[in-house]
Amino acid sequence: MSDKAKLVLGDKTVELPVFTGSEGEKAIDITKLRAETGFVTLDSGYMNTGACTSAVTFLDGELGILKYRGHSIEELAEKSSFLETSYLVFYGKLPTASELKVFEEKIASYNDVPEGIKTMIKAFPKDAHPMAVLSSNMVSLSAYYHDLCAQDLTPAQKDEVIVQLMGQLKVVAAYAYRHSQGLEFIKSDGSLDYCSDFIYMMTGNKNVSKEVAKALDVLLILHVDHEQNCSTSSVRMVGSSKANIFATISAGVDALWGPLHGGANQAVLEMLEEIKNSGKDYKTFLAEVKDKNSSSRLMGFGHRVYKNFDPRAKIIKVACDSVLKTLGVKDPLLDIAKGLEEVALRDEYFVSRKLYPNVDFYSGIIYRALGIPTNMFTVMFAMGRLPGWLAQWKEMVEQSGFKICRPRQIFTGDTKNTYIEIKSRS
Ligand code: SDX
């Protein structure tokens, strides 16, 4: 295939370079399109537009492949840990034992937040959604670390703010939960691993079984990164103005909150609960979903990129059975989820639209079995996705020729209006 694309516009033909990625993906580089033709492209929702090049994550939606820095998600979920995988996405290589130990210790050293942040968390109504608490406190950290708000951080400052945010987001998440329950904050216990310590800070239970800690660790690994999804693109967009990293991560939290994105894991549980409580059979529920006049969707199904099984959903579905069995939990919602999946995957509406379970379809079942309340599910997604956001931000600001993100548009509004005095307006 030629490494150039020919575009014929009337009597003019322009040649545009074809860019080929390391996995064979191909893109037409339109960097010079407007200068050479006066045209821009139009692609609502960026369905066909690559916003950047990146070496962090590769996914193939047709084949259901997901790799972080060339490592398959299946292998990392089986053999790695959340912090080791986080190091991998940040630095592009698996850490040595001593590198990992230092990295883990640095994250563990950020085991609290300034008193003013604790006061802010306590100032929220108890029924505030924890994502509101998380987002506002992540940006508020900028008020306490002025040196890390410089528009250009040194490599040492970037390394430091990465471990600081890995530690402090977990603290804010746990404190937000404790406040929502009207409970006192529990101080981190440095003798526990990352996931066990988070569960301890949430529940006060120090004897977290290794199965529970491993289940949470695997879930966090599966959420680490997912190329240019909505929240990561928001992080890149905000970070591209050289906004400080705290504001940049807060933007990622806000984008993730939406029910079409990370908020779907909470919406799935609410959907399963509704089916259980209403006694609706799957076919009745799915008929509502398929009804064009209904706004309901089969939450946890469908994906902008995956037109096959989301590989993460496959892993989580298997983990559901083993975690619930280990914990001796029988959750009717799991049976409902499996039944819905089975009926949907035989239904032409879903098959023809290539709608399969995504990462959010089963994840909430495990969070629930671990005792994590539904409105904390998207916070868990944020904890898992934080390394991806930070890795993609780091990659962007370190990329030569880094520019502020500023898409174009095509104007379709009024072209010429004249001012009418207010007394003459109808
Ligand atoms: C995440 O981008 C990422 O990588 C995200 C993520 C990550 O790790 O960062 O993977 C995490 O956000 C997963 C997705 C979580 N969201 C949900 O589960 C919400 C339910 N799913 C959808 O709303 C939808 O599938 C999206 C938002 C995920 C994708 O939407 P698209 O790509 O814009 O597709 P679309 O809305 O244009 O749908 C195409 C067709 C439409 O029907 P027609 O107009 O062609 O008749 O499929 C239908 C849609 O109505 N459809 C659904 C559906 N999803 C799509 N119909 C019913 N239920 C659904 N879930």
Short mmCIF file of C-alpha atoms and ligand atoms in Angstrom, two decimals:
data_model
loop_
_atom_site.label_atom_id
_atom_site.label_comp_id
_atom_site.label_asym_id
_atom_site.label_seq_id
_atom_site.Cartn_x
_atom_site.Cartn_y
_atom_site.Cartn_z
CA MET A 1 0.00 0.00 0.00
CA SER A 2 1.37 3.42 -0.97
CA ASP A 3 2.62 5.59 1.88
CA LYS A 4 0.62 8.44 0.39
CA ALA A 5 -3.13 9.07 0.01
CA LYS A 6 -4.47 11.03 -2.95
CA LEU A 7 -7.37 13.43 -2.30
CA VAL A 8 -9.13 14.82 -5.36
CA LEU A 9 -10.97 18.12 -4.69
CA GLY A 10 -12.50 19.41 -7.91
CA ASP A 11 -9.63 19.92 -10.32
CA LYS A 12 -7.08 19.77 -7.54
CA THR A 13 -5.35 16.61 -6.28
CA VAL A 14 -3.35 16.66 -3.08
CA GLU A 15 -1.18 13.91 -1.70
CA LEU A 16 -1.28 13.27 2.05
CA PRO A 17 1.21 11.10 3.93
CA VAL A 18 -0.01 7.71 5.25
CA PHE A 19 1.23 6.98 8.78
CA THR A 20 1.61 3.34 9.85
CA GLY A 21 1.74 2.41 13.55
CA SER A 22 3.81 -0.38 15.11
CA GLU A 23 0.78 -2.71 15.09
CA GLY A 24 0.06 -1.97 11.44
CA GLU A 25 -2.72 0.59 12.00
CA LYS A 26 -2.88 3.13 9.21
CA ALA A 27 -3.78 6.83 9.32
CA ILE A 28 -3.90 9.62 6.80
CA ASP A 29 -1.81 12.46 8.21
CA ILE A 30 -3.92 15.60 7.58
CA THR A 31 -1.55 18.00 9.33
CA LYS A 32 -1.21 20.03 6.12
CA LEU A 33 -4.78 19.53 4.80
CA ARG A 34 -6.16 23.01 5.59
CA ALA A 35 -3.01 24.81 4.47
CA GLU A 36 -3.05 22.96 1.14
CA THR A 37 -6.80 22.80 0.47
CA GLY A 38 -8.65 25.16 2.82
CA PHE A 39 -10.66 22.13 3.95
CA VAL A 40 -10.91 20.69 7.47
CA THR A 41 -12.34 17.26 8.30
CA LEU A 42 -15.61 16.69 10.16
CA ASP A 43 -15.89 13.65 12.45
CA SER A 44 -18.51 13.99 15.21
CA GLY A 45 -17.44 12.00 18.27
CA TYR A 46 -14.02 11.41 16.72
CA MET A 47 -15.24 8.01 15.44
CA ASN A 48 -12.53 7.97 12.75
CA THR A 49 -9.99 10.43 14.09
CA GLY A 50 -6.68 9.64 15.74
CA ALA A 51 -5.93 12.50 18.15
CA CYS A 52 -2.31 11.50 18.79
CA THR A 53 0.29 8.80 18.49
CA SER A 54 0.90 6.83 21.68
CA ALA A 55 3.10 3.96 22.82
CA VAL A 56 1.19 3.22 26.03
CA THR A 57 -1.78 1.03 25.06
CA PHE A 58 -2.85 -0.86 21.95
CA LEU A 59 -6.31 -2.26 21.44
CA ASP A 60 -7.87 -4.03 18.51
CA GLY A 61 -11.65 -3.71 18.70
CA GLU A 62 -12.34 -6.28 16.02
CA LEU A 63 -10.12 -8.97 17.54
CA GLY A 64 -10.72 -8.03 21.19
CA ILE A 65 -7.03 -7.43 21.92
CA LEU A 66 -5.76 -5.13 24.71
CA LYS A 67 -2.06 -4.64 25.50
CA TYR A 68 -0.25 -2.23 27.84
CA ARG A 69 3.26 -1.45 26.53
CA GLY A 70 3.08 -4.63 24.43
CA HIS A 71 2.05 -6.88 27.33
CA SER A 72 -1.30 -8.67 26.95
CA ILE A 73 -3.94 -7.81 29.52
CA GLU A 74 -4.52 -11.52 30.13
CA GLU A 75 -0.87 -12.05 31.16
CA LEU A 76 -0.72 -8.93 33.34
CA ALA A 77 -3.99 -9.84 35.09
CA GLU A 78 -2.59 -13.30 35.84
CA LYS A 79 1.02 -12.48 36.73
CA SER A 80 1.40 -8.79 37.57
CA SER A 81 0.14 -6.45 40.29
CA PHE A 82 -1.65 -3.11 39.99
CA LEU A 83 1.42 -1.15 41.11
CA GLU A 84 3.79 -3.11 38.87
CA THR A 85 1.45 -2.56 35.90
CA SER A 86 1.24 1.13 36.84
CA TYR A 87 5.06 1.35 36.76
CA LEU A 88 4.97 -0.41 33.36
CA VAL A 89 2.60 2.13 31.80
CA PHE A 90 4.50 5.08 33.30
CA TYR A 91 8.02 4.02 32.32
CA GLY A 92 7.48 1.61 29.42
CA LYS A 93 9.19 -1.34 31.10
CA LEU A 94 8.56 -3.79 33.93
CA PRO A 95 10.46 -2.65 37.07
CA THR A 96 13.28 -4.63 38.64
CA ALA A 97 12.53 -5.91 42.13
CA SER A 98 14.34 -2.97 43.71
CA GLU A 99 12.67 -0.43 41.39
CA LEU A 100 9.25 -1.85 42.29
CA LYS A 101 10.05 -1.79 46.01
CA VAL A 102 11.07 1.87 45.88
CA PHE A 103 8.00 2.72 43.77
CA GLU A 104 5.64 0.94 46.20
CA GLU A 105 7.30 2.58 49.22
CA LYS A 106 7.05 6.04 47.66
CA ILE A 107 3.34 5.55 46.95
CA ALA A 108 2.79 4.23 50.48
CA SER A 109 4.54 7.33 51.86
CA TYR A 110 1.72 9.47 50.46
CA ASN A 111 -0.70 7.95 52.94
CA ASP A 112 -2.55 11.11 53.89
CA VAL A 113 -3.77 14.46 52.60
CA PRO A 114 -3.46 18.02 54.03
CA GLU A 115 -5.82 18.88 56.90
CA GLY A 116 -7.63 21.38 54.66
CA ILE A 117 -8.54 18.57 52.26
CA LYS A 118 -9.94 16.51 55.12
CA THR A 119 -12.00 19.52 56.19
CA MET A 120 -13.29 19.86 52.61
CA ILE A 121 -14.30 16.21 52.46
CA LYS A 122 -16.20 16.57 55.74
CA ALA A 123 -17.93 19.68 54.42
CA PHE A 124 -19.75 17.67 51.74
CA PRO A 125 -23.27 16.43 52.40
CA LYS A 126 -23.11 12.76 53.35
CA ASP A 127 -25.24 11.87 50.32
CA ALA A 128 -22.91 13.66 47.90
CA HIS A 129 -21.79 11.35 45.09
CA PRO A 130 -18.20 10.27 45.89
CA MET A 131 -17.12 11.24 42.36
CA ALA A 132 -18.00 14.88 43.22
CA VAL A 133 -15.88 14.59 46.37
CA LEU A 134 -13.04 12.95 44.44
CA SER A 135 -12.99 15.44 41.59
CA SER A 136 -13.16 18.56 43.76
CA ASN A 137 -10.51 17.35 46.18
CA MET A 138 -8.13 16.27 43.43
CA VAL A 139 -8.13 19.79 41.96
CA SER A 140 -7.98 21.29 45.49
CA LEU A 141 -4.69 19.50 46.14
CA SER A 142 -3.20 22.12 43.78
CA ALA A 143 -3.67 24.67 46.57
CA TYR A 144 -1.19 22.80 48.76
CA TYR A 145 1.56 21.87 46.30
CA HIS A 146 2.43 25.05 44.42
CA ASP A 147 5.76 23.73 43.15
CA LEU A 148 3.96 20.87 41.39
CA CYS A 149 1.64 23.33 39.65
CA ALA A 150 4.42 24.79 37.52
CA GLN A 151 3.55 24.68 33.84
CA ASP A 152 6.65 22.62 33.09
CA LEU A 153 7.61 20.01 35.67
CA THR A 154 11.13 18.58 35.83
CA PRO A 155 11.49 14.81 35.31
CA ALA A 156 12.00 14.44 39.07
CA GLN A 157 8.82 16.44 39.77
CA LYS A 158 6.85 14.31 37.30
CA ASP A 159 8.08 11.12 38.97
CA GLU A 160 7.16 12.58 42.37
CA VAL A 161 3.68 13.81 41.45
CA ILE A 162 2.89 10.42 39.93
CA VAL A 163 3.54 8.52 43.17
CA GLN A 164 1.94 11.31 45.19
CA LEU A 165 -1.32 11.10 43.21
CA MET A 166 -1.26 7.29 43.26
CA GLY A 167 -1.17 7.52 47.06
CA GLN A 168 -3.46 10.46 47.64
CA LEU A 169 -6.29 9.53 45.25
CA LYS A 170 -6.66 6.29 47.21
CA VAL A 171 -6.77 8.30 50.48
CA VAL A 172 -9.40 10.75 49.19
CA ALA A 173 -11.47 7.83 47.87
CA ALA A 174 -11.40 6.03 51.22
CA TYR A 175 -12.09 9.21 53.22
CA ALA A 176 -14.99 10.10 50.88
CA TYR A 177 -16.53 6.71 51.61
CA ARG A 178 -16.01 6.99 55.37
CA HIS A 179 -17.60 10.47 55.41
CA SER A 180 -20.60 9.25 53.38
CA GLN A 181 -21.18 6.63 56.09
CA GLY A 182 -20.81 9.18 58.90
CA LEU A 183 -17.66 7.42 60.06
CA GLU A 184 -14.27 8.73 61.21
CA PHE A 185 -11.38 8.54 58.75
CA ILE A 186 -9.07 5.56 59.19
CA LYS A 187 -5.35 6.25 58.76
CA SER A 188 -3.49 4.14 56.25
CA ASP A 189 -1.55 1.14 57.59
CA GLY A 190 1.82 1.01 55.84
CA SER A 191 2.22 -2.68 56.65
CA LEU A 192 -0.58 -3.56 54.21
CA ASP A 193 -0.35 -3.78 50.42
CA TYR A 194 -2.08 -1.13 48.32
CA CYS A 195 -5.42 -2.91 47.89
CA SER A 196 -5.59 -4.33 51.42
CA ASP A 197 -4.79 -0.91 52.83
CA PHE A 198 -7.56 0.68 50.75
CA ILE A 199 -10.09 -1.86 52.00
CA TYR A 200 -8.81 -1.34 55.55
CA MET A 201 -9.16 2.46 55.21
CA MET A 202 -12.71 1.93 53.97
CA THR A 203 -13.91 -0.74 56.36
CA GLY A 204 -11.52 -0.88 59.35
CA ASN A 205 -10.99 -4.56 58.55
CA LYS A 206 -7.25 -5.28 58.74
CA ASN A 207 -7.61 -8.96 57.97
CA VAL A 208 -8.30 -8.65 54.28
CA SER A 209 -8.04 -12.10 52.72
CA LYS A 210 -5.48 -12.50 49.97
CA GLU A 211 -8.28 -13.57 47.62
CA VAL A 212 -10.14 -10.31 48.18
CA ALA A 213 -6.97 -8.22 47.80
CA LYS A 214 -6.05 -10.14 44.62
CA ALA A 215 -9.55 -9.73 43.16
CA LEU A 216 -9.39 -5.97 43.67
CA ASP A 217 -5.83 -5.87 42.35
CA VAL A 218 -6.89 -7.65 39.14
CA LEU A 219 -9.85 -5.30 38.67
CA LEU A 220 -7.54 -2.30 39.03
CA ILE A 221 -5.06 -3.81 36.52
CA LEU A 222 -7.89 -4.25 34.00
CA HIS A 223 -8.85 -0.58 34.33
CA VAL A 224 -5.34 0.92 34.12
CA ASP A 225 -5.52 2.30 30.58
CA HIS A 226 -7.55 2.11 27.41
CA GLU A 227 -5.92 4.38 24.80
CA GLN A 228 -7.89 7.55 23.92
CA ASN A 229 -11.18 6.95 25.77
CA CYS A 230 -13.29 9.91 26.81
CA SER A 231 -11.64 10.56 30.20
CA THR A 232 -8.09 10.05 28.92
CA SER A 233 -8.82 12.37 26.01
CA SER A 234 -10.13 14.88 28.55
CA VAL A 235 -6.88 14.58 30.51
CA ARG A 236 -4.90 15.17 27.31
CA MET A 237 -7.16 18.10 26.33
CA VAL A 238 -6.90 19.86 29.71
CA GLY A 239 -3.24 18.96 30.18
CA SER A 240 -2.43 20.34 26.74
CA SER A 241 -3.14 23.88 27.99
CA LYS A 242 -0.39 23.21 30.59
CA ALA A 243 -3.00 23.29 33.33
CA ASN A 244 -1.52 21.83 36.52
CA ILE A 245 -1.62 18.07 36.93
CA PHE A 246 -4.17 18.20 39.78
CA ALA A 247 -6.68 20.08 37.59
CA THR A 248 -5.85 17.74 34.71
CA ILE A 249 -6.61 14.59 36.70
CA SER A 250 -9.76 16.19 38.12
CA ALA A 251 -10.95 16.65 34.52
CA GLY A 252 -10.41 12.94 33.92
CA VAL A 253 -12.50 12.12 37.00
CA ASP A 254 -15.30 14.37 35.75
CA ALA A 255 -15.38 12.81 32.27
CA LEU A 256 -15.27 9.29 33.70
CA TRP A 257 -18.33 9.98 35.87
CA GLY A 258 -20.71 9.98 32.90
CA PRO A 259 -22.99 6.89 32.62
CA LEU A 260 -21.89 6.36 29.01
CA HIS A 261 -18.32 5.97 30.29
CA GLY A 262 -17.06 4.95 33.72
CA GLY A 263 -20.39 5.69 35.40
CA ALA A 264 -21.78 2.67 33.53
CA ASN A 265 -20.55 0.24 36.22
CA GLN A 266 -22.88 1.87 38.74
CA ALA A 267 -25.67 2.07 36.13
CA VAL A 268 -25.33 -1.69 35.43
CA LEU A 269 -25.97 -2.60 39.08
CA GLU A 270 -28.92 -0.21 39.23
CA MET A 271 -30.27 -1.82 36.04
CA LEU A 272 -29.85 -5.35 37.43
CA GLU A 273 -31.50 -4.31 40.71
CA GLU A 274 -34.42 -2.81 38.73
CA ILE A 275 -34.88 -6.05 36.79
CA LYS A 276 -34.73 -8.09 40.00
CA ASN A 277 -37.14 -5.85 41.92
CA SER A 278 -39.59 -5.46 39.02
CA GLY A 279 -39.61 -9.17 38.25
CA LYS A 280 -39.33 -8.26 34.55
CA ASP A 281 -38.13 -11.13 32.39
CA TYR A 282 -35.11 -10.49 30.19
CA LYS A 283 -37.07 -10.39 26.97
CA THR A 284 -39.44 -7.72 28.33
CA PHE A 285 -36.52 -5.63 29.55
CA LEU A 286 -34.60 -6.02 26.30
CA ALA A 287 -37.72 -5.10 24.31
CA GLU A 288 -37.73 -1.76 26.19
CA VAL A 289 -34.04 -1.30 25.42
CA LYS A 290 -34.64 -1.94 21.73
CA ASP A 291 -37.61 0.41 21.60
CA LYS A 292 -36.39 3.54 19.79
CA ASN A 293 -38.77 5.66 21.87
CA SER A 294 -37.27 4.40 25.10
CA SER A 295 -34.15 6.05 26.50
CA SER A 296 -33.10 2.88 28.35
CA ARG A 297 -29.97 1.09 27.27
CA LEU A 298 -28.46 -2.25 28.19
CA MET A 299 -25.83 -0.67 30.41
CA GLY A 300 -22.47 -2.41 30.34
CA PHE A 301 -23.07 -3.44 26.73
CA GLY A 302 -21.62 -1.89 23.61
CA HIS A 303 -18.38 -0.06 23.01
CA ARG A 304 -17.07 2.56 20.61
CA VAL A 305 -14.08 0.41 19.71
CA TYR A 306 -14.79 -3.19 20.69
CA LYS A 307 -17.06 -4.81 18.13
CA ASN A 308 -16.30 -8.14 19.72
CA PHE A 309 -15.96 -9.23 23.33
CA ASP A 310 -14.16 -6.69 25.53
CA PRO A 311 -11.24 -8.85 26.72
CA ARG A 312 -11.56 -7.30 30.17
CA ALA A 313 -15.20 -8.38 30.43
CA LYS A 314 -14.16 -11.97 29.67
CA ILE A 315 -11.62 -11.95 32.52
CA ILE A 316 -13.99 -10.25 34.98
CA LYS A 317 -16.84 -12.65 34.18
CA VAL A 318 -14.62 -15.63 35.05
CA ALA A 319 -13.37 -13.82 38.16
CA CYS A 320 -16.97 -13.24 39.29
CA ASP A 321 -17.57 -16.95 39.71
CA SER A 322 -14.29 -17.59 41.53
CA VAL A 323 -14.47 -14.54 43.83
CA LEU A 324 -18.11 -15.16 44.82
CA LYS A 325 -17.34 -18.85 45.42
CA THR A 326 -14.28 -17.96 47.55
CA LEU A 327 -16.31 -15.47 49.55
CA GLY A 328 -19.27 -17.81 49.79
CA VAL A 329 -21.46 -15.13 48.23
CA LYS A 330 -24.51 -16.03 46.15
CA ASP A 331 -25.59 -12.93 44.25
CA PRO A 332 -28.83 -13.20 42.25
CA LEU A 333 -27.68 -10.19 40.23
CA LEU A 334 -24.87 -12.29 38.74
CA ASP A 335 -27.42 -14.80 37.49
CA ILE A 336 -29.51 -11.96 36.04
CA ALA A 337 -26.41 -10.50 34.31
CA LYS A 338 -25.50 -13.86 32.81
CA GLY A 339 -29.09 -14.42 31.68
CA LEU A 340 -29.26 -10.99 30.09
CA GLU A 341 -25.98 -11.58 28.28
CA GLU A 342 -27.14 -14.94 26.97
CA VAL A 343 -30.45 -13.57 25.65
CA ALA A 344 -28.87 -10.40 24.22
CA LEU A 345 -26.13 -12.26 22.36
CA ARG A 346 -28.81 -14.28 20.57
CA ASP A 347 -30.86 -11.19 19.71
CA GLU A 348 -30.48 -9.71 16.23
CA TYR A 349 -30.62 -6.15 17.58
CA PHE A 350 -27.43 -6.65 19.59
CA VAL A 351 -25.76 -9.03 17.16
CA SER A 352 -26.29 -6.74 14.15
CA ARG A 353 -24.94 -3.75 16.09
CA LYS A 354 -22.02 -5.79 17.47
CA LEU A 355 -22.96 -4.99 21.04
CA TYR A 356 -21.12 -7.16 23.54
CA PRO A 357 -20.51 -6.92 27.29
CA ASN A 358 -17.86 -4.30 28.11
CA VAL A 359 -15.63 -3.86 31.15
CA ASP A 360 -18.51 -2.40 33.18
CA PHE A 361 -20.98 -5.25 32.74
CA TYR A 362 -19.62 -7.59 35.41
CA SER A 363 -17.18 -5.45 37.42
CA GLY A 364 -19.84 -4.19 39.81
CA ILE A 365 -20.76 -7.74 40.81
CA ILE A 366 -17.26 -8.21 42.20
CA TYR A 367 -17.11 -4.78 43.84
CA ARG A 368 -20.43 -5.62 45.53
CA ALA A 369 -19.12 -8.97 46.73
CA LEU A 370 -16.07 -7.13 48.16
CA GLY A 371 -18.47 -4.95 50.15
CA ILE A 372 -17.92 -1.81 48.06
CA PRO A 373 -21.17 0.18 47.75
CA THR A 374 -22.62 0.89 44.29
CA ASN A 375 -21.98 4.63 44.34
CA MET A 376 -18.27 3.92 44.91
CA PHE A 377 -17.94 1.78 41.74
CA THR A 378 -16.93 4.66 39.49
CA VAL A 379 -14.46 5.84 42.12
CA MET A 380 -12.90 2.35 41.86
CA PHE A 381 -12.73 2.83 38.10
CA ALA A 382 -10.95 6.16 38.68
CA MET A 383 -8.43 4.51 41.03
CA GLY A 384 -7.69 1.92 38.36
CA ARG A 385 -7.53 4.45 35.51
CA LEU A 386 -5.31 6.98 37.31
CA PRO A 387 -2.07 5.34 36.09
CA GLY A 388 -3.33 5.48 32.51
CA TRP A 389 -4.27 9.13 32.79
CA LEU A 390 -0.88 9.97 34.29
CA ALA A 391 1.03 7.87 31.75
CA GLN A 392 -0.76 9.47 28.81
CA TRP A 393 -0.29 12.98 30.28
CA LYS A 394 3.42 12.26 30.81
CA GLU A 395 3.75 10.93 27.25
CA MET A 396 1.98 14.01 25.86
CA VAL A 397 4.01 16.67 27.70
CA GLU A 398 7.24 14.84 26.86
CA GLN A 399 6.36 14.48 23.16
CA SER A 400 8.44 16.77 20.88
CA GLY A 401 6.22 19.29 19.07
CA PHE A 402 3.62 19.08 21.88
CA LYS A 403 0.78 21.53 21.10
CA ILE A 404 -2.39 22.71 22.82
CA CYS A 405 -5.40 20.68 21.65
CA ARG A 406 -7.76 22.94 19.72
CA PRO A 407 -10.09 21.20 17.22
CA ARG A 408 -11.71 23.15 14.36
CA GLN A 409 -15.45 23.22 13.51
CA ILE A 410 -17.82 23.93 10.66
CA PHE A 411 -20.13 26.88 11.43
CA THR A 412 -23.84 26.33 10.65
CA GLY A 413 -25.42 29.31 12.42
CA ASP A 414 -26.86 32.64 11.20
CA THR A 415 -24.48 34.48 8.92
CA LYS A 416 -25.65 38.10 9.21
CA ASN A 417 -27.84 39.73 11.86
CA THR A 418 -28.27 43.43 12.67
CA TYR A 419 -28.83 44.93 16.14
CA ILE A 420 -32.47 45.72 17.03
CA GLU A 421 -33.16 48.08 19.91
CA ILE A 422 -34.80 46.25 22.81
CA LYS A 423 -37.97 48.35 22.60
CA SER A 424 -38.43 47.18 19.02
CA ARG A 425 -37.94 43.48 19.70
CA SER A 426 -41.03 41.31 19.56
C1 SDX B 1 -16.33 2.49 29.03
O1 SDX B 1 -13.82 4.31 25.15
C2 SDX B 1 -13.42 3.47 26.04
O2 SDX B 1 -12.44 2.79 25.90
C3 SDX B 1 -14.30 3.37 27.31
C4 SDX B 1 -13.93 2.30 28.31
C5 SDX B 1 -12.58 2.56 28.95
O3 SDX B 1 -11.97 1.58 29.45
O4 SDX B 1 -12.19 3.77 29.07
O5 SDX B 1 -13.92 1.03 27.68
C6 SDX B 1 -14.93 2.26 29.47
O6 SDX B 1 -16.78 3.61 29.03
C7 SDX B 1 -17.13 1.32 28.51
C8 SDX B 1 -18.54 1.71 27.99
C9 SDX B 1 -19.45 1.91 29.19
N1 SDX B 1 -20.75 2.45 28.77
C10 SDX B 1 -21.87 1.69 28.76
O7 SDX B 1 -21.90 0.49 29.03
C11 SDX B 1 -23.13 2.46 28.42
C12 SDX B 1 -23.96 1.65 27.42
N2 SDX B 1 -23.28 1.63 26.14
C13 SDX B 1 -23.52 2.69 25.25
O8 SDX B 1 -24.25 3.77 25.57
C14 SDX B 1 -22.68 2.72 23.98
O9 SDX B 1 -22.52 1.43 23.56
C15 SDX B 1 -21.35 3.43 24.10
C16 SDX B 1 -21.50 4.79 24.65
C17 SDX B 1 -20.42 2.64 24.97
C18 SDX B 1 -20.76 3.49 22.71
O10 SDX B 1 -21.60 4.31 21.98
P1 SDX B 1 -21.31 4.68 20.42
O11 SDX B 1 -20.04 4.06 19.96
O12 SDX B 1 -21.47 6.15 20.28
O13 SDX B 1 -22.41 3.92 19.67
P2 SDX B 1 -23.89 4.45 19.44
O14 SDX B 1 -24.45 5.05 20.69
O15 SDX B 1 -23.89 5.26 18.20
O16 SDX B 1 -24.69 3.06 19.19
C19 SDX B 1 -24.73 2.44 17.91
C20 SDX B 1 -26.08 1.73 17.89
C21 SDX B 1 -27.26 2.66 18.17
O17 SDX B 1 -28.40 2.07 17.57
P3 SDX B 1 -28.90 2.63 16.10
O18 SDX B 1 -29.01 4.14 16.24
O19 SDX B 1 -27.80 2.21 15.14
O20 SDX B 1 -30.21 1.94 15.87
O21 SDX B 1 -26.11 0.73 18.93
C22 SDX B 1 -27.12 1.10 19.87
C23 SDX B 1 -27.43 2.56 19.66
O22 SDX B 1 -28.78 2.85 20.05
N3 SDX B 1 -26.55 0.86 21.20
C24 SDX B 1 -27.20 0.35 22.24
C25 SDX B 1 -26.27 0.25 23.27
N4 SDX B 1 -25.09 0.72 22.86
C26 SDX B 1 -25.26 1.10 21.58
N5 SDX B 1 -28.50 -0.05 22.36
C27 SDX B 1 -28.84 -0.54 23.56
N6 SDX B 1 -27.99 -0.67 24.62
C28 SDX B 1 -26.72 -0.27 24.50
N7 SDX B 1 -25.88 -0.40 25.54
#
